[in-house]
């Protein structure tokens, strides 16, 4: 293929477009519609800027026409022998068919029935994955996308659109010369109000049908039947089921297939097997329903977590819409800190750089180029692979502002495709992991006890077989009873309710926390926050109301103004606002208006039906002042006639922002505003006379500098935020001698031009404290949590606010960030315990502070709102981002989002975190008590029984297990926290799960319960006079009487045992040594409801359980005995709480030492005995393992060979398809027609058997 020079077209380009380049024209897109947050004021404020927008779009379209004319000239000279430069982007010679050819994996994305748009989702996706300028060119560039998607780069989508009435084909969109109708004539309907969710649901039917919405399909929920199966698919329950089935079969055979003794009646041994099976079904149903409820709660949490508001342009107005409602064709705003919600093409922007590492793996910041400029370079033949107009979903905007056109959403977007493959199960929290580990250990001990019991009873059974005269089925049934009791003890001993309890507590807490303005993004943060030992809080908006008002200021270096404020100097002449601003000359007034209105990202909008400014509260305060005292009109009109040359977005490190504008005389003006003391250091000039006719400047003397500094200090002592305004004029931009940006020679480095500035003035902005902040800080301090303020304000303002909040105490230290970051590690260790305020801090200072605190063993919570706060939020144990003022990057880096940006909500999160930990401890204390009592009681009674039966039957133990694992978990995990939960210190990180106080209550209650049940079991026959009753019975009924009395006694033991657990549940509502166990019980409806279920169930079992539960109905006296034996466990708990924990700890330590002294020799002997057994097992199992490994290796090698062969076949098919492209496809899947400007290339390339591959761009930044 011979590449030849295309001569310049004879068409006069100036006749078709304005003199400004598309890049310059599209820069206006940044300002109108303004960066949104609410609806604009009836459209009036946008009208002037909207006109410039439309003119911009028209100019760009005219430019597109001239581009196409130029392309025609290029084609006409395609065969000439003139030499030209080779196009410098890879894939320039690809035809439209080749650039948009479907991949085998996504052919379905290219097949769309009844598509009114020019493009299919698959064709739009070809611009990305990988990035492809060839595909961008094939789609007609930014204007081709505008036409093909039937949208408007200026006004966005129409809010009245439902279905698309007019159709447009590929050729019309990509080649405007073939268009039957200009898109400019399409009417954009204005809309008075924000787009509500109800409106969105009825809108954009065709767009949703063709391109889908911006939701990812929810991870397929586990069906309730699957949850039931998972609950049943427990090894122990399966073994118990098998034993129950065998017991049932033998019982039925014994009742039906064997002759019965007329004196004993019909055999009912089959009832126990059936009852066990019914009990298993109930356990499975309750567990499955519990899991289902938990899954539903977490699904709702995830839906709330993923939803957020984004800034869009619709019907020419800036609105806030849900990220789920973003459509293909939408125009979205980009700002520093945004997380990009959908794929698209940049329309226009200032200095936009994106972090695409999460999407592409590219670690460098990627500079973005406007789509119009890229198209111009493509047509001119000067495009390079480093041009990057592509906006990738999931990436982060590091700096800059702009707008972009959405081309792919939801499952069709880059991020959506990644996330579809990464949907994972809910994370396990550290507490869940610890409890699962503890549950395993408890289960091992219970299983050991059950195994020991089984072998003891088995040996007794085998020893008694020679003298056993029972029929074979009866003896088999006896053996099964032994097995069932042992298995049931395992069921009771394994505390599977422990992880369930923490899950229930977390789901309950996160739901309640959301109602209290805490959106939990990571569950582990909920439990961790309860143990926080220090909180590093921002000031603005968190401790203060973020409702800022200018209350004082200084114009020049001499004119002070204020409203009702004591500035601490009686010698000063303090003017009113009206008087001070009334003295300004027109030029000075205009300069101040430029500094406030142009150098700003705020805009006009509406909140709660009232006109207001939307944006940074500092900027809205300045705009309000300008409107009231400088006669500023609508912001859009102030900005309409100003040409912005370069933007310097706010940077938290340099504490300022700036803008460069072109003046009417051809000069350039740099306007800067920021932290007053930093601005003053860079000012060397001041205005000669603020009321004079000209803006003459003179040197800023030391006296004047000192006067300004004193004013700034006075403002700071009044807790005012101080903002200074500077400016400097240049004859050209960039100025001579300054360093350019590496990838944009038309932009200067801020540090090189930020010198020799002229001082305009300074304002003091008041931000009142939030109501209740001082009390919330005090509660934190009483709870043992140190509160530190980390702010960007100067040290005087920060100290004043900290004193008002109660953060700064007499012994507290205040330090500035620049000094703090240069401290050595040893110095930091000495300073940190008393450091309470870190002023003038950068995000990196905050990160260093958090890291050092964690290194010292602190559990750190930190707040952050900016993009640069991400590292600190990630480093902290719990990161809180601001729901109102926070950027999307900060929100994604955080664990909890403060929906109201209020410090008091952090205290609520801490209370709920402690509540979660307490709920788990309460349940743990309750369950271990039941475990110890039930296992020992069943073990001892079975071993001591002549019939080898436990006093607690298998069905009774399953009922106890249901109480432990489900009802008690629901009851104890749902106690809401009270203010008193903050009366104790945080729990250290390495504290054990079971404290000394908990062991005291567990062992104490277990001793009482075992003592009572053993007395009833072993001595109850004599105490209750059963021997007397049976001795007076008729001669033939003594044996039957003894059986009846024995069953009654066993029933009383069972009933007493269950009631002790119910009463002990009230004891476990407190984890301290205080006595009021009923505090707040009436507010916990779950606790009341679960206890009602347990009481009702127990009463019903005793009255109607009968043979199924192996019990007998008892009378009122026996009920009284049961209740009176169980009730004293409440009084016994009072006695236990009166024992100091110190004495209990000493006792436990002594017992532990004795136990270790006895256990170590025993374990050593067991190790010696079982070591040969282990070696023998290894010797036997090793050949089997080797054989299995060899088989698996052969299978894997065979599969790999098959995969390789299939892959080779696929490559061969691809080669064949590439060399013989299909000529026709179905109407729905027809490939786009080749635009005329590419026909000569397609013809030339047809001589080769293989076509070049699609472009793969790995970088978008110029070296």
JSON list of C-alpha atoms in Angstrom, two decimals, residues 341-512:
[
{"chain": "A", "resi": 341, "resn": "UNK", "atom": "CA", "xyz": [-20.19, 6.00, 36.54]},
{"chain": "A", "resi": 342, "resn": "UNK", "atom": "CA", "xyz": [-20.25, 5.08, 32.82]},
{"chain": "A", "resi": 343, "resn": "UNK", "atom": "CA", "xyz": [-18.08, 4.90, 29.71]},
{"chain": "A", "resi": 344, "resn": "UNK", "atom": "CA", "xyz": [-18.01, 7.84, 27.35]},
{"chain": "A", "resi": 345, "resn": "UNK", "atom": "CA", "xyz": [-16.16, 10.42, 25.27]},
{"chain": "A", "resi": 346, "resn": "UNK", "atom": "CA", "xyz": [-14.87, 13.72, 26.65]},
{"chain": "A", "resi": 347, "resn": "UNK", "atom": "CA", "xyz": [-16.79, 16.67, 25.23]},
{"chain": "A", "resi": 348, "resn": "UNK", "atom": "CA", "xyz": [-14.66, 19.39, 26.80]},
{"chain": "A", "resi": 349, "resn": "UNK", "atom": "CA", "xyz": [-12.51, 19.86, 29.85]},
{"chain": "A", "resi": 350, "resn": "UNK", "atom": "CA", "xyz": [-9.78, 21.75, 31.63]},
{"chain": "A", "resi": 351, "resn": "UNK", "atom": "CA", "xyz": [-6.76, 19.73, 32.70]},
{"chain": "A", "resi": 352, "resn": "UNK", "atom": "CA", "xyz": [-8.60, 16.44, 33.18]},
{"chain": "A", "resi": 353, "resn": "UNK", "atom": "CA", "xyz": [-6.46, 13.57, 34.39]},
{"chain": "A", "resi": 354, "resn": "UNK", "atom": "CA", "xyz": [-7.86, 10.21, 35.42]},
{"chain": "A", "resi": 355, "resn": "UNK", "atom": "CA", "xyz": [-6.62, 7.30, 37.47]},
{"chain": "A", "resi": 356, "resn": "UNK", "atom": "CA", "xyz": [-7.54, 4.24, 35.39]},
{"chain": "A", "resi": 357, "resn": "UNK", "atom": "CA", "xyz": [-5.51, 1.72, 37.36]},
{"chain": "A", "resi": 358, "resn": "UNK", "atom": "CA", "xyz": [-8.63, -0.08, 38.61]},
{"chain": "A", "resi": 359, "resn": "UNK", "atom": "CA", "xyz": [-9.94, -0.45, 35.05]},
{"chain": "A", "resi": 360, "resn": "UNK", "atom": "CA", "xyz": [-6.87, -0.84, 32.82]},
{"chain": "A", "resi": 361, "resn": "UNK", "atom": "CA", "xyz": [-4.00, -1.44, 35.23]},
{"chain": "A", "resi": 362, "resn": "UNK", "atom": "CA", "xyz": [-2.27, 1.70, 33.97]},
{"chain": "A", "resi": 363, "resn": "UNK", "atom": "CA", "xyz": [-0.70, 3.34, 37.02]},
{"chain": "A", "resi": 364, "resn": "UNK", "atom": "CA", "xyz": [0.05, 6.72, 35.44]},
{"chain": "A", "resi": 365, "resn": "UNK", "atom": "CA", "xyz": [-2.47, 9.56, 35.53]},
{"chain": "A", "resi": 366, "resn": "UNK", "atom": "CA", "xyz": [-4.07, 9.64, 32.07]},
{"chain": "A", "resi": 367, "resn": "UNK", "atom": "CA", "xyz": [-4.48, 13.05, 30.45]},
{"chain": "A", "resi": 368, "resn": "UNK", "atom": "CA", "xyz": [-7.74, 13.40, 28.53]},
{"chain": "A", "resi": 369, "resn": "UNK", "atom": "CA", "xyz": [-8.19, 15.30, 25.28]},
{"chain": "A", "resi": 370, "resn": "UNK", "atom": "CA", "xyz": [-11.51, 16.72, 24.10]},
{"chain": "A", "resi": 371, "resn": "UNK", "atom": "CA", "xyz": [-13.26, 14.63, 21.47]},
{"chain": "A", "resi": 372, "resn": "UNK", "atom": "CA", "xyz": [-13.47, 17.54, 19.01]},
{"chain": "A", "resi": 373, "resn": "UNK", "atom": "CA", "xyz": [-9.72, 18.12, 19.16]},
{"chain": "A", "resi": 374, "resn": "UNK", "atom": "CA", "xyz": [-9.04, 14.42, 18.61]},
{"chain": "A", "resi": 375, "resn": "UNK", "atom": "CA", "xyz": [-11.35, 14.41, 15.58]},
{"chain": "A", "resi": 376, "resn": "UNK", "atom": "CA", "xyz": [-9.60, 17.45, 14.17]},
{"chain": "A", "resi": 377, "resn": "UNK", "atom": "CA", "xyz": [-6.21, 15.76, 14.55]},
{"chain": "A", "resi": 378, "resn": "UNK", "atom": "CA", "xyz": [-7.52, 12.57, 12.92]},
{"chain": "A", "resi": 379, "resn": "UNK", "atom": "CA", "xyz": [-8.81, 14.47, 9.88]},
{"chain": "A", "resi": 380, "resn": "UNK", "atom": "CA", "xyz": [-5.62, 16.51, 9.60]},
{"chain": "A", "resi": 381, "resn": "UNK", "atom": "CA", "xyz": [-3.56, 13.32, 9.75]},
{"chain": "A", "resi": 382, "resn": "UNK", "atom": "CA", "xyz": [-1.65, 14.40, 12.85]},
{"chain": "A", "resi": 383, "resn": "UNK", "atom": "CA", "xyz": [-3.37, 12.12, 15.40]},
{"chain": "A", "resi": 384, "resn": "UNK", "atom": "CA", "xyz": [-1.16, 9.95, 17.59]},
{"chain": "A", "resi": 385, "resn": "UNK", "atom": "CA", "xyz": [-1.93, 6.98, 19.77]},
{"chain": "A", "resi": 386, "resn": "UNK", "atom": "CA", "xyz": [-1.36, 9.17, 22.82]},
{"chain": "A", "resi": 387, "resn": "UNK", "atom": "CA", "xyz": [-4.53, 11.15, 22.20]},
{"chain": "A", "resi": 388, "resn": "UNK", "atom": "CA", "xyz": [-7.12, 9.90, 24.64]},
{"chain": "A", "resi": 389, "resn": "UNK", "atom": "CA", "xyz": [-10.72, 11.20, 24.65]},
{"chain": "A", "resi": 390, "resn": "UNK", "atom": "CA", "xyz": [-12.02, 8.02, 26.28]},
{"chain": "A", "resi": 391, "resn": "UNK", "atom": "CA", "xyz": [-13.64, 8.18, 29.73]},
{"chain": "A", "resi": 392, "resn": "UNK", "atom": "CA", "xyz": [-13.65, 4.75, 31.40]},
{"chain": "A", "resi": 393, "resn": "UNK", "atom": "CA", "xyz": [-16.19, 3.78, 34.02]},
{"chain": "A", "resi": 394, "resn": "UNK", "atom": "CA", "xyz": [-14.77, 2.88, 37.39]},
{"chain": "A", "resi": 395, "resn": "UNK", "atom": "CA", "xyz": [-11.82, 5.25, 37.02]},
{"chain": "A", "resi": 396, "resn": "UNK", "atom": "CA", "xyz": [-11.27, 8.33, 39.20]},
{"chain": "A", "resi": 397, "resn": "UNK", "atom": "CA", "xyz": [-10.91, 11.98, 38.18]},
{"chain": "A", "resi": 398, "resn": "UNK", "atom": "CA", "xyz": [-7.71, 13.16, 39.83]},
{"chain": "A", "resi": 399, "resn": "UNK", "atom": "CA", "xyz": [-7.90, 16.76, 38.66]},
{"chain": "A", "resi": 400, "resn": "UNK", "atom": "CA", "xyz": [-9.70, 19.06, 36.28]},
{"chain": "A", "resi": 401, "resn": "UNK", "atom": "CA", "xyz": [-13.30, 19.75, 35.33]},
{"chain": "A", "resi": 402, "resn": "UNK", "atom": "CA", "xyz": [-15.30, 18.99, 32.21]},
{"chain": "A", "resi": 403, "resn": "UNK", "atom": "CA", "xyz": [-18.25, 17.23, 30.59]},
{"chain": "A", "resi": 404, "resn": "UNK", "atom": "CA", "xyz": [-18.49, 13.96, 28.71]},
{"chain": "A", "resi": 405, "resn": "UNK", "atom": "CA", "xyz": [-20.96, 12.04, 26.57]},
{"chain": "A", "resi": 406, "resn": "UNK", "atom": "CA", "xyz": [-22.07, 8.66, 27.93]},
{"chain": "A", "resi": 407, "resn": "UNK", "atom": "CA", "xyz": [-21.73, 5.82, 25.41]},
{"chain": "A", "resi": 408, "resn": "UNK", "atom": "CA", "xyz": [-22.03, 2.64, 27.54]},
{"chain": "A", "resi": 409, "resn": "UNK", "atom": "CA", "xyz": [-23.78, 1.94, 30.84]},
{"chain": "A", "resi": 410, "resn": "UNK", "atom": "CA", "xyz": [-24.40, -0.98, 33.17]},
{"chain": "A", "resi": 411, "resn": "UNK", "atom": "CA", "xyz": [-23.41, -4.39, 31.91]},
{"chain": "A", "resi": 412, "resn": "UNK", "atom": "CA", "xyz": [-22.18, -2.89, 28.63]},
{"chain": "A", "resi": 413, "resn": "UNK", "atom": "CA", "xyz": [-19.67, -0.58, 30.32]},
{"chain": "A", "resi": 414, "resn": "UNK", "atom": "CA", "xyz": [-16.06, -1.50, 31.03]},
{"chain": "A", "resi": 415, "resn": "UNK", "atom": "CA", "xyz": [-16.53, -1.42, 34.77]},
{"chain": "A", "resi": 416, "resn": "UNK", "atom": "CA", "xyz": [-19.79, -3.34, 34.51]},
{"chain": "A", "resi": 417, "resn": "UNK", "atom": "CA", "xyz": [-18.13, -6.17, 32.59]},
{"chain": "A", "resi": 418, "resn": "UNK", "atom": "CA", "xyz": [-15.40, -6.38, 35.24]},
{"chain": "A", "resi": 419, "resn": "UNK", "atom": "CA", "xyz": [-17.84, -6.32, 38.14]},
{"chain": "A", "resi": 420, "resn": "UNK", "atom": "CA", "xyz": [-20.04, -9.00, 36.58]},
{"chain": "A", "resi": 421, "resn": "UNK", "atom": "CA", "xyz": [-17.09, -11.36, 36.94]},
{"chain": "A", "resi": 422, "resn": "UNK", "atom": "CA", "xyz": [-16.23, -10.25, 40.45]},
{"chain": "A", "resi": 423, "resn": "UNK", "atom": "CA", "xyz": [-19.50, -10.57, 42.31]},
{"chain": "A", "resi": 424, "resn": "UNK", "atom": "CA", "xyz": [-18.55, -12.28, 45.54]},
{"chain": "A", "resi": 425, "resn": "UNK", "atom": "CA", "xyz": [-20.18, -13.37, 48.74]},
{"chain": "A", "resi": 426, "resn": "UNK", "atom": "CA", "xyz": [-20.50, -11.01, 51.68]},
{"chain": "A", "resi": 427, "resn": "UNK", "atom": "CA", "xyz": [-17.27, -10.60, 53.58]},
{"chain": "A", "resi": 428, "resn": "UNK", "atom": "CA", "xyz": [-16.69, -12.21, 56.96]},
{"chain": "A", "resi": 429, "resn": "UNK", "atom": "CA", "xyz": [-15.85, -9.78, 59.71]},
{"chain": "A", "resi": 430, "resn": "UNK", "atom": "CA", "xyz": [-12.95, -10.37, 62.14]},
{"chain": "A", "resi": 431, "resn": "UNK", "atom": "CA", "xyz": [-15.42, -11.08, 64.93]},
{"chain": "A", "resi": 432, "resn": "UNK", "atom": "CA", "xyz": [-17.20, -13.70, 62.82]},
{"chain": "A", "resi": 433, "resn": "UNK", "atom": "CA", "xyz": [-13.85, -15.36, 62.11]},
{"chain": "A", "resi": 434, "resn": "UNK", "atom": "CA", "xyz": [-12.92, -15.39, 65.80]},
{"chain": "A", "resi": 435, "resn": "UNK", "atom": "CA", "xyz": [-16.30, -16.78, 66.82]},
{"chain": "A", "resi": 436, "resn": "UNK", "atom": "CA", "xyz": [-16.20, -19.45, 64.12]},
{"chain": "A", "resi": 437, "resn": "UNK", "atom": "CA", "xyz": [-12.79, -20.51, 65.43]},
{"chain": "A", "resi": 438, "resn": "UNK", "atom": "CA", "xyz": [-14.10, -20.60, 69.00]},
{"chain": "A", "resi": 439, "resn": "UNK", "atom": "CA", "xyz": [-17.18, -22.54, 67.86]},
{"chain": "A", "resi": 440, "resn": "UNK", "atom": "CA", "xyz": [-14.89, -25.15, 66.31]},
{"chain": "A", "resi": 441, "resn": "UNK", "atom": "CA", "xyz": [-12.96, -25.58, 69.56]},
{"chain": "A", "resi": 442, "resn": "UNK", "atom": "CA", "xyz": [-16.16, -25.87, 71.60]},
{"chain": "A", "resi": 443, "resn": "UNK", "atom": "CA", "xyz": [-17.46, -28.32, 69.05]},
{"chain": "A", "resi": 444, "resn": "UNK", "atom": "CA", "xyz": [-14.27, -30.43, 69.37]},
{"chain": "A", "resi": 445, "resn": "UNK", "atom": "CA", "xyz": [-14.67, -30.59, 73.14]},
{"chain": "A", "resi": 446, "resn": "UNK", "atom": "CA", "xyz": [-18.37, -31.50, 72.82]},
{"chain": "A", "resi": 447, "resn": "UNK", "atom": "CA", "xyz": [-17.60, -34.12, 70.21]},
{"chain": "A", "resi": 448, "resn": "UNK", "atom": "CA", "xyz": [-14.94, -35.61, 72.47]},
{"chain": "A", "resi": 449, "resn": "UNK", "atom": "CA", "xyz": [-17.44, -35.79, 75.32]},
{"chain": "A", "resi": 450, "resn": "UNK", "atom": "CA", "xyz": [-20.02, -37.39, 73.02]},
{"chain": "A", "resi": 451, "resn": "UNK", "atom": "CA", "xyz": [-17.46, -39.89, 71.74]},
{"chain": "A", "resi": 452, "resn": "UNK", "atom": "CA", "xyz": [-16.41, -40.80, 75.27]},
{"chain": "A", "resi": 453, "resn": "UNK", "atom": "CA", "xyz": [-20.06, -41.26, 76.28]},
{"chain": "A", "resi": 454, "resn": "UNK", "atom": "CA", "xyz": [-20.74, -43.44, 73.25]},
{"chain": "A", "resi": 455, "resn": "UNK", "atom": "CA", "xyz": [-17.83, -45.79, 73.96]},
{"chain": "A", "resi": 456, "resn": "UNK", "atom": "CA", "xyz": [-18.68, -46.05, 77.67]},
{"chain": "A", "resi": 457, "resn": "UNK", "atom": "CA", "xyz": [-22.29, -46.93, 76.93]},
{"chain": "A", "resi": 458, "resn": "UNK", "atom": "CA", "xyz": [-21.24, -49.20, 74.05]},
{"chain": "A", "resi": 459, "resn": "UNK", "atom": "CA", "xyz": [-18.93, -51.18, 76.35]},
{"chain": "A", "resi": 460, "resn": "UNK", "atom": "CA", "xyz": [-21.71, -51.47, 78.91]},
{"chain": "A", "resi": 461, "resn": "UNK", "atom": "CA", "xyz": [-24.13, -52.60, 76.20]},
{"chain": "A", "resi": 462, "resn": "UNK", "atom": "CA", "xyz": [-21.73, -55.21, 74.85]},
{"chain": "A", "resi": 463, "resn": "UNK", "atom": "CA", "xyz": [-20.93, -56.42, 78.35]},
{"chain": "A", "resi": 464, "resn": "UNK", "atom": "CA", "xyz": [-24.63, -56.96, 79.05]},
{"chain": "A", "resi": 465, "resn": "UNK", "atom": "CA", "xyz": [-25.46, -58.78, 75.82]},
{"chain": "A", "resi": 466, "resn": "UNK", "atom": "CA", "xyz": [-24.86, -62.33, 77.17]},
{"chain": "A", "resi": 467, "resn": "UNK", "atom": "CA", "xyz": [-27.56, -61.90, 79.80]},
{"chain": "A", "resi": 468, "resn": "UNK", "atom": "CA", "xyz": [-29.91, -59.78, 77.65]},
{"chain": "A", "resi": 469, "resn": "UNK", "atom": "CA", "xyz": [-33.14, -61.68, 76.90]},
{"chain": "A", "resi": 470, "resn": "UNK", "atom": "CA", "xyz": [-34.79, -58.99, 74.79]},
{"chain": "A", "resi": 471, "resn": "UNK", "atom": "CA", "xyz": [-35.78, -59.67, 71.21]},
{"chain": "A", "resi": 472, "resn": "UNK", "atom": "CA", "xyz": [-33.20, -58.63, 68.55]},
{"chain": "A", "resi": 473, "resn": "UNK", "atom": "CA", "xyz": [-35.14, -55.55, 67.47]},
{"chain": "A", "resi": 474, "resn": "UNK", "atom": "CA", "xyz": [-35.32, -54.37, 71.08]},
{"chain": "A", "resi": 475, "resn": "UNK", "atom": "CA", "xyz": [-31.57, -54.78, 71.49]},
{"chain": "A", "resi": 476, "resn": "UNK", "atom": "CA", "xyz": [-30.98, -52.97, 68.19]},
{"chain": "A", "resi": 477, "resn": "UNK", "atom": "CA", "xyz": [-33.20, -50.19, 69.37]},
{"chain": "A", "resi": 478, "resn": "UNK", "atom": "CA", "xyz": [-31.18, -49.90, 72.59]},
{"chain": "A", "resi": 479, "resn": "UNK", "atom": "CA", "xyz": [-27.99, -49.55, 70.59]},
{"chain": "A", "resi": 480, "resn": "UNK", "atom": "CA", "xyz": [-29.58, -46.89, 68.40]},
{"chain": "A", "resi": 481, "resn": "UNK", "atom": "CA", "xyz": [-30.68, -44.99, 71.52]},
{"chain": "A", "resi": 482, "resn": "UNK", "atom": "CA", "xyz": [-27.05, -44.89, 72.64]},
{"chain": "A", "resi": 483, "resn": "UNK", "atom": "CA", "xyz": [-25.95, -43.63, 69.22]},
{"chain": "A", "resi": 484, "resn": "UNK", "atom": "CA", "xyz": [-28.73, -41.04, 69.03]},
{"chain": "A", "resi": 485, "resn": "UNK", "atom": "CA", "xyz": [-27.98, -39.60, 72.47]},
{"chain": "A", "resi": 486, "resn": "UNK", "atom": "CA", "xyz": [-24.27, -39.28, 71.61]},
{"chain": "A", "resi": 487, "resn": "UNK", "atom": "CA", "xyz": [-25.03, -37.60, 68.29]},
{"chain": "A", "resi": 488, "resn": "UNK", "atom": "CA", "xyz": [-27.55, -35.25, 69.91]},
{"chain": "A", "resi": 489, "resn": "UNK", "atom": "CA", "xyz": [-24.95, -34.17, 72.44]},
{"chain": "A", "resi": 490, "resn": "UNK", "atom": "CA", "xyz": [-22.74, -33.20, 69.51]},
{"chain": "A", "resi": 491, "resn": "UNK", "atom": "CA", "xyz": [-25.63, -31.20, 68.04]},
{"chain": "A", "resi": 492, "resn": "UNK", "atom": "CA", "xyz": [-26.04, -29.34, 71.33]},
{"chain": "A", "resi": 493, "resn": "UNK", "atom": "CA", "xyz": [-22.31, -28.93, 71.93]},
{"chain": "A", "resi": 494, "resn": "UNK", "atom": "CA", "xyz": [-21.50, -27.42, 68.54]},
{"chain": "A", "resi": 495, "resn": "UNK", "atom": "CA", "xyz": [-22.40, -23.71, 68.96]},
{"chain": "A", "resi": 496, "resn": "UNK", "atom": "CA", "xyz": [-23.29, -22.94, 65.36]},
{"chain": "A", "resi": 497, "resn": "UNK", "atom": "CA", "xyz": [-25.33, -20.04, 66.71]},
{"chain": "A", "resi": 498, "resn": "UNK", "atom": "CA", "xyz": [-22.21, -17.99, 67.46]},
{"chain": "A", "resi": 499, "resn": "UNK", "atom": "CA", "xyz": [-21.51, -16.78, 63.89]},
{"chain": "A", "resi": 500, "resn": "UNK", "atom": "CA", "xyz": [-25.26, -16.42, 63.40]},
{"chain": "A", "resi": 501, "resn": "UNK", "atom": "CA", "xyz": [-25.46, -14.15, 66.44]},
{"chain": "A", "resi": 502, "resn": "UNK", "atom": "CA", "xyz": [-22.83, -11.73, 65.15]},
{"chain": "A", "resi": 503, "resn": "UNK", "atom": "CA", "xyz": [-24.48, -11.72, 61.72]},
{"chain": "A", "resi": 504, "resn": "UNK", "atom": "CA", "xyz": [-27.85, -10.91, 63.27]},
{"chain": "A", "resi": 505, "resn": "UNK", "atom": "CA", "xyz": [-26.30, -8.20, 65.43]},
{"chain": "A", "resi": 506, "resn": "UNK", "atom": "CA", "xyz": [-24.52, -6.66, 62.43]},
{"chain": "A", "resi": 507, "resn": "UNK", "atom": "CA", "xyz": [-27.59, -6.72, 60.19]},
{"chain": "A", "resi": 508, "resn": "UNK", "atom": "CA", "xyz": [-29.74, -5.22, 62.94]},
{"chain": "A", "resi": 509, "resn": "UNK", "atom": "CA", "xyz": [-27.13, -2.56, 63.75]},
{"chain": "A", "resi": 510, "resn": "UNK", "atom": "CA", "xyz": [-26.47, -1.53, 60.13]},
{"chain": "A", "resi": 511, "resn": "UNK", "atom": "CA", "xyz": [-30.18, -1.09, 59.52]},
{"chain": "A", "resi": 512, "resn": "UNK", "atom": "CA", "xyz": [-30.56, 1.10, 62.60]}
]
